[in-house]
PDB file of C-alpha atoms in Angstrom:
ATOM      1  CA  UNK A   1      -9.059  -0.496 -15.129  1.00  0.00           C
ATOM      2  CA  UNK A   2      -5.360   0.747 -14.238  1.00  0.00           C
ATOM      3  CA  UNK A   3      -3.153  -1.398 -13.156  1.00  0.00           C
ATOM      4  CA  UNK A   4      -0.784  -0.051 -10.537  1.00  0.00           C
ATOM      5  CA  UNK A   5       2.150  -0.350  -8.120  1.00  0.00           C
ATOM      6  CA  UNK A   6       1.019   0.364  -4.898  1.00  0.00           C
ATOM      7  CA  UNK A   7       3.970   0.383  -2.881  1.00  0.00           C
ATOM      8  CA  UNK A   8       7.408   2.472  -5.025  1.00  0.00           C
ATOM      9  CA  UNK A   9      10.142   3.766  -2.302  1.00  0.00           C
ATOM     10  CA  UNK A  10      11.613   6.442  -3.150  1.00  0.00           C
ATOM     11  CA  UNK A  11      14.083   8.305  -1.315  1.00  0.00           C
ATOM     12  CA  UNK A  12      13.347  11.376  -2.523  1.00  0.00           C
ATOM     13  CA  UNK A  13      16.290  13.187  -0.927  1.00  0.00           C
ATOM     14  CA  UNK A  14      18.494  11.594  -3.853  1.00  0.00           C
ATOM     15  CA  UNK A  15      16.625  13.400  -6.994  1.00  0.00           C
ATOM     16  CA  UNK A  16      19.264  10.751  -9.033  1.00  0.00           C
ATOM     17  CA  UNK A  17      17.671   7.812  -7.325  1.00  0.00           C
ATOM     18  CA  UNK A  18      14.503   9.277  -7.911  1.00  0.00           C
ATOM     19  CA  UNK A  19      14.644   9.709 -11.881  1.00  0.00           C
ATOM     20  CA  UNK A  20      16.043   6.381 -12.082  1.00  0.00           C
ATOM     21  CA  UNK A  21      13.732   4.410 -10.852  1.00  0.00           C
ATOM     22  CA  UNK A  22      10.662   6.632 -12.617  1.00  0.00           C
ATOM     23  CA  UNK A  23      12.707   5.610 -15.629  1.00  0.00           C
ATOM     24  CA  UNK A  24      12.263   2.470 -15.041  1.00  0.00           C
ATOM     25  CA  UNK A  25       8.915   1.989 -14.300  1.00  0.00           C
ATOM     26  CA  UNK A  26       8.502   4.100 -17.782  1.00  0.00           C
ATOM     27  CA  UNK A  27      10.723   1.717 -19.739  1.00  0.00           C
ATOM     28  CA  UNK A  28       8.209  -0.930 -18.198  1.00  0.00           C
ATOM     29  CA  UNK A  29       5.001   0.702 -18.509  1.00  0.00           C
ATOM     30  CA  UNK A  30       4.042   1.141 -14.961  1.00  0.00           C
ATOM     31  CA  UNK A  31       2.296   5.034 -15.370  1.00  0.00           C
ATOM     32  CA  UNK A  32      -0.019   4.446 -11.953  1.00  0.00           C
ATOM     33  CA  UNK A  33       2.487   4.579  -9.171  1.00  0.00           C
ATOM     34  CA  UNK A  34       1.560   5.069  -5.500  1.00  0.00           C
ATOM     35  CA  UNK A  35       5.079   6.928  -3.559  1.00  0.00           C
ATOM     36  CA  UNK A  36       5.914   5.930  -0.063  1.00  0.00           C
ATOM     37  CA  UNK A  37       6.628   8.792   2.060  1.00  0.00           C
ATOM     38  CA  UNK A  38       9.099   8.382   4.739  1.00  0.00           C
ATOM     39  CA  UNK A  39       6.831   8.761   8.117  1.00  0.00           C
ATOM     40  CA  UNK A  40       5.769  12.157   6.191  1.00  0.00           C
ATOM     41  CA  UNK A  41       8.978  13.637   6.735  1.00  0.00           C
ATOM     42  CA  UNK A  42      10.206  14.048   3.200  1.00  0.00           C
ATOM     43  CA  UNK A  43       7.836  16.673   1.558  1.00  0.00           C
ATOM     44  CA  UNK A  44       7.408  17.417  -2.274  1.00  0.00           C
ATOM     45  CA  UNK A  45       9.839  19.965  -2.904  1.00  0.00           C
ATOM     46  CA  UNK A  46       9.843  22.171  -5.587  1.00  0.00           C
ATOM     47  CA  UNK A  47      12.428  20.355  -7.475  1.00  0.00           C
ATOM     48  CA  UNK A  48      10.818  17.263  -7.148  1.00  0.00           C
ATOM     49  CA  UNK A  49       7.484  18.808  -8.158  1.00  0.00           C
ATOM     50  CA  UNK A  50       9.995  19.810 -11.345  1.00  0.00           C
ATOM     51  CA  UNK A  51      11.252  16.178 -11.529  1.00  0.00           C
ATOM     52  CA  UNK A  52       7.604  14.868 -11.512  1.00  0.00           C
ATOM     53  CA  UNK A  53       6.315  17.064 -13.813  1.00  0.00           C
ATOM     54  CA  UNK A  54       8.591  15.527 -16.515  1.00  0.00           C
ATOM     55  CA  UNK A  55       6.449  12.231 -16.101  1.00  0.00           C
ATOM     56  CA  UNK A  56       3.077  13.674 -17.127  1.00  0.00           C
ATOM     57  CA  UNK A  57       2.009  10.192 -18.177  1.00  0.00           C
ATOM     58  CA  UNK A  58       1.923   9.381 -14.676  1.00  0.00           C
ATOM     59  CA  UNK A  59      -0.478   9.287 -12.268  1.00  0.00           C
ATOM     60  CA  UNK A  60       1.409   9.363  -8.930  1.00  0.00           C
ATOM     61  CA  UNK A  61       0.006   9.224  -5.569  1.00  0.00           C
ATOM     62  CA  UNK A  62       1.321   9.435  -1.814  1.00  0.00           C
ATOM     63  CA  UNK A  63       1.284   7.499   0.640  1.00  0.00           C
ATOM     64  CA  UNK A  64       2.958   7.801   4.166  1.00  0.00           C
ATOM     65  CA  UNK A  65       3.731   3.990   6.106  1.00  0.00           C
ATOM     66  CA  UNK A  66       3.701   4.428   9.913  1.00  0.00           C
ATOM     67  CA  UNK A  67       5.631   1.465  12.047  1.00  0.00           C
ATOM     68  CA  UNK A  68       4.597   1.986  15.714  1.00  0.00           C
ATOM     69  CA  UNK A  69       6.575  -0.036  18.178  1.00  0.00           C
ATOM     70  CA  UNK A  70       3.362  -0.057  20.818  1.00  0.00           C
ATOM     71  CA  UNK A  71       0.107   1.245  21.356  1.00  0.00           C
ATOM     72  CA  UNK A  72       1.893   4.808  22.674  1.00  0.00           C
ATOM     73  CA  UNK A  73       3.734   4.699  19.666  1.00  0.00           C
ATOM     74  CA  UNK A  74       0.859   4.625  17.283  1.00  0.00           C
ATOM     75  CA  UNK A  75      -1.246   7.205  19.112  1.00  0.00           C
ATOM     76  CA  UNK A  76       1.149  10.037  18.761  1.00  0.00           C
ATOM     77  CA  UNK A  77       2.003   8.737  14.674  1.00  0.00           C
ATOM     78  CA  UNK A  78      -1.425   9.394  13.961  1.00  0.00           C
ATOM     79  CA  UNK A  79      -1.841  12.725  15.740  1.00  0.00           C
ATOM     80  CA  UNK A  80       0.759  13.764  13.075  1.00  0.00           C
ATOM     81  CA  UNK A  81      -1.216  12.522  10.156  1.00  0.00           C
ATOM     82  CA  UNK A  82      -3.445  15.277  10.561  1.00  0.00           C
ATOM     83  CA  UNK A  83      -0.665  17.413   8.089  1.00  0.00           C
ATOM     84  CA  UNK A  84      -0.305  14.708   5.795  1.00  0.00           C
ATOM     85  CA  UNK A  85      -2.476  14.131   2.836  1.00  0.00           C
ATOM     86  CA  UNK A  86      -2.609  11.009   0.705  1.00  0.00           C
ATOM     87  CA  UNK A  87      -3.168   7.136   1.594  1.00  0.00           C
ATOM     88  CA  UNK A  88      -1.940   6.284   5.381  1.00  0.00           C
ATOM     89  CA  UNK A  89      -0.636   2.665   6.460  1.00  0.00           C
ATOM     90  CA  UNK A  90       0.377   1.445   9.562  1.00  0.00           C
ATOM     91  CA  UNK A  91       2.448  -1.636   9.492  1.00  0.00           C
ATOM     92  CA  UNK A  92       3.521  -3.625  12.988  1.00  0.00           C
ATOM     93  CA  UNK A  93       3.737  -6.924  14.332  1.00  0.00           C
ATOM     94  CA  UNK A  94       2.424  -5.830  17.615  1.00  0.00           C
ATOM     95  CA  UNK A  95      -1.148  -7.524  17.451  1.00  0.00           C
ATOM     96  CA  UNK A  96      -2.643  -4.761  19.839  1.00  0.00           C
ATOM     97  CA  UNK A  97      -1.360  -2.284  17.642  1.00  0.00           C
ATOM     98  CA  UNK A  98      -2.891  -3.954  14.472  1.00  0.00           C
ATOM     99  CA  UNK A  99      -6.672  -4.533  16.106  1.00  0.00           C
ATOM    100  CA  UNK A 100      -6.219  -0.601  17.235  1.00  0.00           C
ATOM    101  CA  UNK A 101      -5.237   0.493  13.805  1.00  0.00           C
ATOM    102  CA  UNK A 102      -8.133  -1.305  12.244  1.00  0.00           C
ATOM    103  CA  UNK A 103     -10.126   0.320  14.494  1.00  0.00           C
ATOM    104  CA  UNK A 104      -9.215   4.171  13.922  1.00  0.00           C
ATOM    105  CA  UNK A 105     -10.908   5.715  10.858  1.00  0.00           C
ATOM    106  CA  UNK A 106      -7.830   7.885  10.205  1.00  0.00           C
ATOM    107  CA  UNK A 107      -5.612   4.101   9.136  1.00  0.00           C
ATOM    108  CA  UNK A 108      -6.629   3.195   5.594  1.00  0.00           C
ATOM    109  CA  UNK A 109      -4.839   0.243   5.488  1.00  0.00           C
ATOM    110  CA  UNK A 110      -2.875  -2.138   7.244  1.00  0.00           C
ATOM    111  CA  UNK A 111       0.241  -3.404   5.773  1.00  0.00           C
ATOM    112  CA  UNK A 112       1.625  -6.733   6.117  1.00  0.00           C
ATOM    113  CA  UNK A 113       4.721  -7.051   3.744  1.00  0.00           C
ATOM    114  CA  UNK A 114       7.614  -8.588   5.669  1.00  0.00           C
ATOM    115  CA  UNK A 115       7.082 -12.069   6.877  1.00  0.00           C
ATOM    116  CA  UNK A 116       7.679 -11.373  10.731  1.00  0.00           C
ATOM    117  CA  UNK A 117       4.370  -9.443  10.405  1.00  0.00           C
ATOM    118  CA  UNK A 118       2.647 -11.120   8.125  1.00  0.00           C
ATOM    119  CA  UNK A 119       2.738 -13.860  10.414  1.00  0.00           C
ATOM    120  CA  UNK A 120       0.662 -12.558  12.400  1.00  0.00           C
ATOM    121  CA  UNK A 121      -2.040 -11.550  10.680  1.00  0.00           C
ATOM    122  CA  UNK A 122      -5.234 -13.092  11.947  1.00  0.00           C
ATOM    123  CA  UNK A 123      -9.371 -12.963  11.394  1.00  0.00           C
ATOM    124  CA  UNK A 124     -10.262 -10.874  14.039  1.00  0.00           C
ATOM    125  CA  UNK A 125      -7.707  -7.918  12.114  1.00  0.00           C
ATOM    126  CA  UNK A 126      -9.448  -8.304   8.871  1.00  0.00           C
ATOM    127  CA  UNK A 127     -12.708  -8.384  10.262  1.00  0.00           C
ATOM    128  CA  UNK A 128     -12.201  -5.069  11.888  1.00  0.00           C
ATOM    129  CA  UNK A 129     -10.587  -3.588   8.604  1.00  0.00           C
ATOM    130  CA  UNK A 130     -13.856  -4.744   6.775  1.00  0.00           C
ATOM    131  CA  UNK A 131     -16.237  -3.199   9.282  1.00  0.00           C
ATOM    132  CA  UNK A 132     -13.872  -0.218   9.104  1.00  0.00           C
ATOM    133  CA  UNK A 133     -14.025   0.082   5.134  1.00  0.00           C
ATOM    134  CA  UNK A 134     -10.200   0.099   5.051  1.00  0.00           C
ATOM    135  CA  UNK A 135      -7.426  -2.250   3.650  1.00  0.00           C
ATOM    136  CA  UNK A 136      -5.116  -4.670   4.164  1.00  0.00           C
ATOM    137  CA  UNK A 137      -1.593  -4.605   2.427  1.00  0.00           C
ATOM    138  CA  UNK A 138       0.479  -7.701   1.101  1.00  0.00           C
ATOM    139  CA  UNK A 139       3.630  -7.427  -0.896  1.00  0.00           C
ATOM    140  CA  UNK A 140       5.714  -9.812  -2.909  1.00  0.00           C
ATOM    141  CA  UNK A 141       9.353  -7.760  -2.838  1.00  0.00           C
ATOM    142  CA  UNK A 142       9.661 -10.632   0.476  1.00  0.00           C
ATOM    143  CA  UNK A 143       9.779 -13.508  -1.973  1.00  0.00           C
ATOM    144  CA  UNK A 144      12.947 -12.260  -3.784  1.00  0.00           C
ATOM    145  CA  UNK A 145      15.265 -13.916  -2.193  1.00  0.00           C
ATOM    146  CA  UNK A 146      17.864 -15.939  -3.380  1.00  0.00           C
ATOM    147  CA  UNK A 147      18.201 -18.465  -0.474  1.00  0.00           C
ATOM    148  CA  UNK A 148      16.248 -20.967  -1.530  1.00  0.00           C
ATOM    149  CA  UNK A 149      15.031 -22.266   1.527  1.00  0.00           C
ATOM    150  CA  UNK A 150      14.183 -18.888   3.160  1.00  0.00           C
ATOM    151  CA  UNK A 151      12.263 -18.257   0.326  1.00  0.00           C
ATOM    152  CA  UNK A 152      10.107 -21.210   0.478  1.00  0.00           C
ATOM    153  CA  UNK A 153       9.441 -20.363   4.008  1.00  0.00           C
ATOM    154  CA  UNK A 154       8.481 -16.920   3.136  1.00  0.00           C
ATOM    155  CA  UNK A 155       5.960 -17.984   0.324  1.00  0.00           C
ATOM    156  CA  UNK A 156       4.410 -20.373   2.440  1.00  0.00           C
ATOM    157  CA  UNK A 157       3.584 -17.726   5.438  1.00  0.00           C
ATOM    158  CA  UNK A 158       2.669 -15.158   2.402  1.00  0.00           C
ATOM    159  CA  UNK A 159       0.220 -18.202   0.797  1.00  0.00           C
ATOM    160  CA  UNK A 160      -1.753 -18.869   4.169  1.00  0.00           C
ATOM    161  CA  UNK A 161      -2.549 -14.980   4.518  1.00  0.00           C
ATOM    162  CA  UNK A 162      -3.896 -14.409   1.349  1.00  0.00           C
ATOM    163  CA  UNK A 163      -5.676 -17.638   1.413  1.00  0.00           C
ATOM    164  CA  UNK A 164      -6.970 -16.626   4.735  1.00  0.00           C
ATOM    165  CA  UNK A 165      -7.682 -12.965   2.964  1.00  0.00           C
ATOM    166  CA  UNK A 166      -9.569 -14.294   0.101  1.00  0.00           C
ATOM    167  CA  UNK A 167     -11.394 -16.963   2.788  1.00  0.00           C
ATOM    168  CA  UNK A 168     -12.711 -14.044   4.930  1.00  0.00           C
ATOM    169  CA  UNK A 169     -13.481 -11.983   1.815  1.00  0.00           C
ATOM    170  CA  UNK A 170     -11.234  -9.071   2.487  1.00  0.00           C
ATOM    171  CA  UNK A 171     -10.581  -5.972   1.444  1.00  0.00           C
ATOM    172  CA  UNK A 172      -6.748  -6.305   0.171  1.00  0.00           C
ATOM    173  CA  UNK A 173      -4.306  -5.123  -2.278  1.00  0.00           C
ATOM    174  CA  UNK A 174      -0.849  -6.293  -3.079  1.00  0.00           C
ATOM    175  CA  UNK A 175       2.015  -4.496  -3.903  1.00  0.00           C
ATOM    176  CA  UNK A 176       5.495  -5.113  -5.381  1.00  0.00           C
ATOM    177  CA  UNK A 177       7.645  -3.110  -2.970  1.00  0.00           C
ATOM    178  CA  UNK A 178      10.489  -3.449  -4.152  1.00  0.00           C
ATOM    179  CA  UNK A 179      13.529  -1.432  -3.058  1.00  0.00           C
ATOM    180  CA  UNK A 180      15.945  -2.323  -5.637  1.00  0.00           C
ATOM    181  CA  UNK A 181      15.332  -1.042  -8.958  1.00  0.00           C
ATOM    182  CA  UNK A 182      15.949  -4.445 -11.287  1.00  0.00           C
ATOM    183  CA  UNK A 183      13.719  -6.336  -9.054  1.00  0.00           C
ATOM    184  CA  UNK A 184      10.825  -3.854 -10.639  1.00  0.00           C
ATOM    185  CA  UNK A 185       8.278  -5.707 -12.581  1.00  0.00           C
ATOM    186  CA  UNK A 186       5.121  -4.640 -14.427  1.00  0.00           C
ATOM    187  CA  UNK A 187       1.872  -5.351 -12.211  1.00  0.00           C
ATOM    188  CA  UNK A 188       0.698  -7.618 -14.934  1.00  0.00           C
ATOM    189  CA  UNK A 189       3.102  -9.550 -14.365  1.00  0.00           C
ATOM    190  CA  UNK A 190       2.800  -9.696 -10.588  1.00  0.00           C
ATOM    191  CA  UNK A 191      -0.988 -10.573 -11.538  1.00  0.00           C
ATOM    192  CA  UNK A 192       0.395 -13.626 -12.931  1.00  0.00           C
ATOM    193  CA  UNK A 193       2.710 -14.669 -10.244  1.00  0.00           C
ATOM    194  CA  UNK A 194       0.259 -13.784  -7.504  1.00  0.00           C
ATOM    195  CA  UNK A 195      -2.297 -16.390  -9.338  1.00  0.00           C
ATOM    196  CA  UNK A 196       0.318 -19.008 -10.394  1.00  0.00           C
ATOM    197  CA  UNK A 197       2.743 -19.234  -6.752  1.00  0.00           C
ATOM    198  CA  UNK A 198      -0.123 -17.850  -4.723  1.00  0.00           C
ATOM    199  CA  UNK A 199      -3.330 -19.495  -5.739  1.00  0.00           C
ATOM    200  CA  UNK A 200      -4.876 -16.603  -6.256  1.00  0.00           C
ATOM    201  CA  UNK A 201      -8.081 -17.112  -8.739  1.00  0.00           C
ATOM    202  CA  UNK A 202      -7.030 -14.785 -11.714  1.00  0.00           C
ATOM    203  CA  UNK A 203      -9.661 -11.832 -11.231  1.00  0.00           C
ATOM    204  CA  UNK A 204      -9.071 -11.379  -7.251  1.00  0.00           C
ATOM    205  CA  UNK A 205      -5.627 -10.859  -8.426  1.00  0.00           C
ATOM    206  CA  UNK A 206      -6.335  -8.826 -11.147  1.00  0.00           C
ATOM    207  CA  UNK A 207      -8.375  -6.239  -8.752  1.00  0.00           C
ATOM    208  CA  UNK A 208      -5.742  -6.846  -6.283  1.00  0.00           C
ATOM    209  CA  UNK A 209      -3.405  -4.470  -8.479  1.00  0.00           C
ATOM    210  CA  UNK A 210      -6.350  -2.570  -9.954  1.00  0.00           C
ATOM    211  CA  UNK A 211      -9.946  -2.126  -8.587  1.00  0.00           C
ATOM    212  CA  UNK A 212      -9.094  -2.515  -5.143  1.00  0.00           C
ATOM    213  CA  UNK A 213      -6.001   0.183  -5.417  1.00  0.00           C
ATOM    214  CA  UNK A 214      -8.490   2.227  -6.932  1.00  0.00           C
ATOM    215  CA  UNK A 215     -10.916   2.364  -4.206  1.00  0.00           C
ATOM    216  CA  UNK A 216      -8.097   2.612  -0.845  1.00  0.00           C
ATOM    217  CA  UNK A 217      -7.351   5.879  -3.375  1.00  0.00           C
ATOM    218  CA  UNK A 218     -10.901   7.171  -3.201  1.00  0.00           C
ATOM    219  CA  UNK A 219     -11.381   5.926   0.684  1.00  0.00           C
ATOM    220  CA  UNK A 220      -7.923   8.369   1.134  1.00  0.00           C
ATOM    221  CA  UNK A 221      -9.563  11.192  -0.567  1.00  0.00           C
ATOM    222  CA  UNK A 222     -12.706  10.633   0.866  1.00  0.00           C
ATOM    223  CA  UNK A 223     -11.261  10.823   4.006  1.00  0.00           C
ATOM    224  CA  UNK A 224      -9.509  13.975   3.611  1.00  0.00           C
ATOM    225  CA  UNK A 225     -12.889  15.556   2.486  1.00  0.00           C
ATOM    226  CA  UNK A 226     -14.287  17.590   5.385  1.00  0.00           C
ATOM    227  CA  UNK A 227     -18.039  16.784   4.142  1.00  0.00           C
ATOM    228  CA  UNK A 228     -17.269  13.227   4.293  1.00  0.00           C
ATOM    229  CA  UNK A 229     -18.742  11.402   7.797  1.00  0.00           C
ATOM    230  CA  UNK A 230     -19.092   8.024   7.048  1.00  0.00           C
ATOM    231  CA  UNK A 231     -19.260   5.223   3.922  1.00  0.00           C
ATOM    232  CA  UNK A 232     -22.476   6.586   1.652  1.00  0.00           C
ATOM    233  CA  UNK A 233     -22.985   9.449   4.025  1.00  0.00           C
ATOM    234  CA  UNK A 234     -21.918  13.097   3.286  1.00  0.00           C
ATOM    235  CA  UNK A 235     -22.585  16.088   3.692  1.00  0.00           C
ATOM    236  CA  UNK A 236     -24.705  18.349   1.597  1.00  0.00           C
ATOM    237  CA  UNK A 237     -24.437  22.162   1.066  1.00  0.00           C
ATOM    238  CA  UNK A 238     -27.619  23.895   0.557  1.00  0.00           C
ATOM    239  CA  UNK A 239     -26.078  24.620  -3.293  1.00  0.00           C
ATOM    240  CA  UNK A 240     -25.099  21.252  -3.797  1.00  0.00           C
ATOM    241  CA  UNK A 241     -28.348  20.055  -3.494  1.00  0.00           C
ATOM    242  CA  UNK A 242     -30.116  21.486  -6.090  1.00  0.00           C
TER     243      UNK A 242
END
């Protein structure tokens, strides 16, 4: 199973930034990479299609992170999402916002990667997300920080939601997010961190980075398929069913 790194920001206005940091994750093996899209307003352009193509080892994937500031907010982001393709995330600290997001079929996942929101994350949310069949999002990029004390604040809000997470049997994956380029690390080894700092038993962390990426990828796709209607239910053309 693939290991990958759910969660690479790219600002793919700067083609420079761009090849750096696919460098990188070549120089550390990362080949399954899934790239944030800015709200869907930066598109593949040719160029970048030109870029990518140079990295034919990689698998790449989209995704586009939506950060309503209210319910209003997040019902006219996710009209737009009807023109973008690829995973879709919705990430706010606005609890109504969250229990709405895990309600709509058109949010894959809900992300909780800064510790403001992650916070307040709380059963009823990843119930809903389970009924729904969609995710929930945890990164580590808020543990690098060099303030000792902040950061033992921040890994103890980031242990009691994955504890919670694993508790409630949820549907999660976790990401490295990280927006500056040295702080890049293999999944592997985020496997290994996740298990020793976070308590994670060693193959819920594994799938964390792995399985569970794999299947928000095929919910995504699944989604976009106009014969899809449900989980196990799609439709049939009478060709297809010979």
């Amino acid at each position: 199973m693939p290991y990958f790194e759910s969660r690479l920001r790219l600002n793919l206005s700067n083609l420079g930034e761009v090849e750096q940091k696919l460098n990188f994750c070549r120089v550390l093996g990362i080949n399954n990479l899934i790239i944030e899209l800015e709200n869907g307003v930066n598109k593949i352009t040719p160029e970048l299609n030109e870029l990518f193509n140079r990295y034919s080892t990689f698998k790449l994937y989209y995704r586009t992170t939506i950060n309503p500031k209210n319910l209003d907010d997040l019902k006219i982001s996710l009209k737009k999402t009807k023109s973008i393709s690829g995973i879709i995330s919705v990430e706010s600290s606005d609890r109504k916002v969250q229990i709405q997001a895990a309600k709509d079929s058109r949010v894959d996942m809900l992300s909780f990667s800064t510790e403001n929101i992650v916070k307040t994350i709380t059963p009823g949310v990843i119930s809903l997300t389970k009924q729904n069949n969609s995710f929930i999002e945890f990164s580590l990029e808020s543990i690098m920080i060099k303030n000792k004390a902040i950061q033992s604040r921040v890994l103890r809000s980031l242990y009691r939601a994955l504890q919670l997470a694993i508790q409630l049997n949820a549907n999660y994956i976790i990401s490295g997010n990280f927006d500056d380029v040295f702080n890049l690390r293999h999944p592997r080894a985020l496997v290994s961190v996740s298990h020793t700092l976070m308590d994670i038993p060693l193959l819920n962390a594994k799938k964390a980075f792995s399985e569970n990426v794999m299947a928000l990828i095929t919910r995504a796709k699944m989604r976009h398929n106009k014969n899809y209607i449900e989980p196990g239910v799609k439709l049939i053309k009478g060709g297809d069913a010979q």
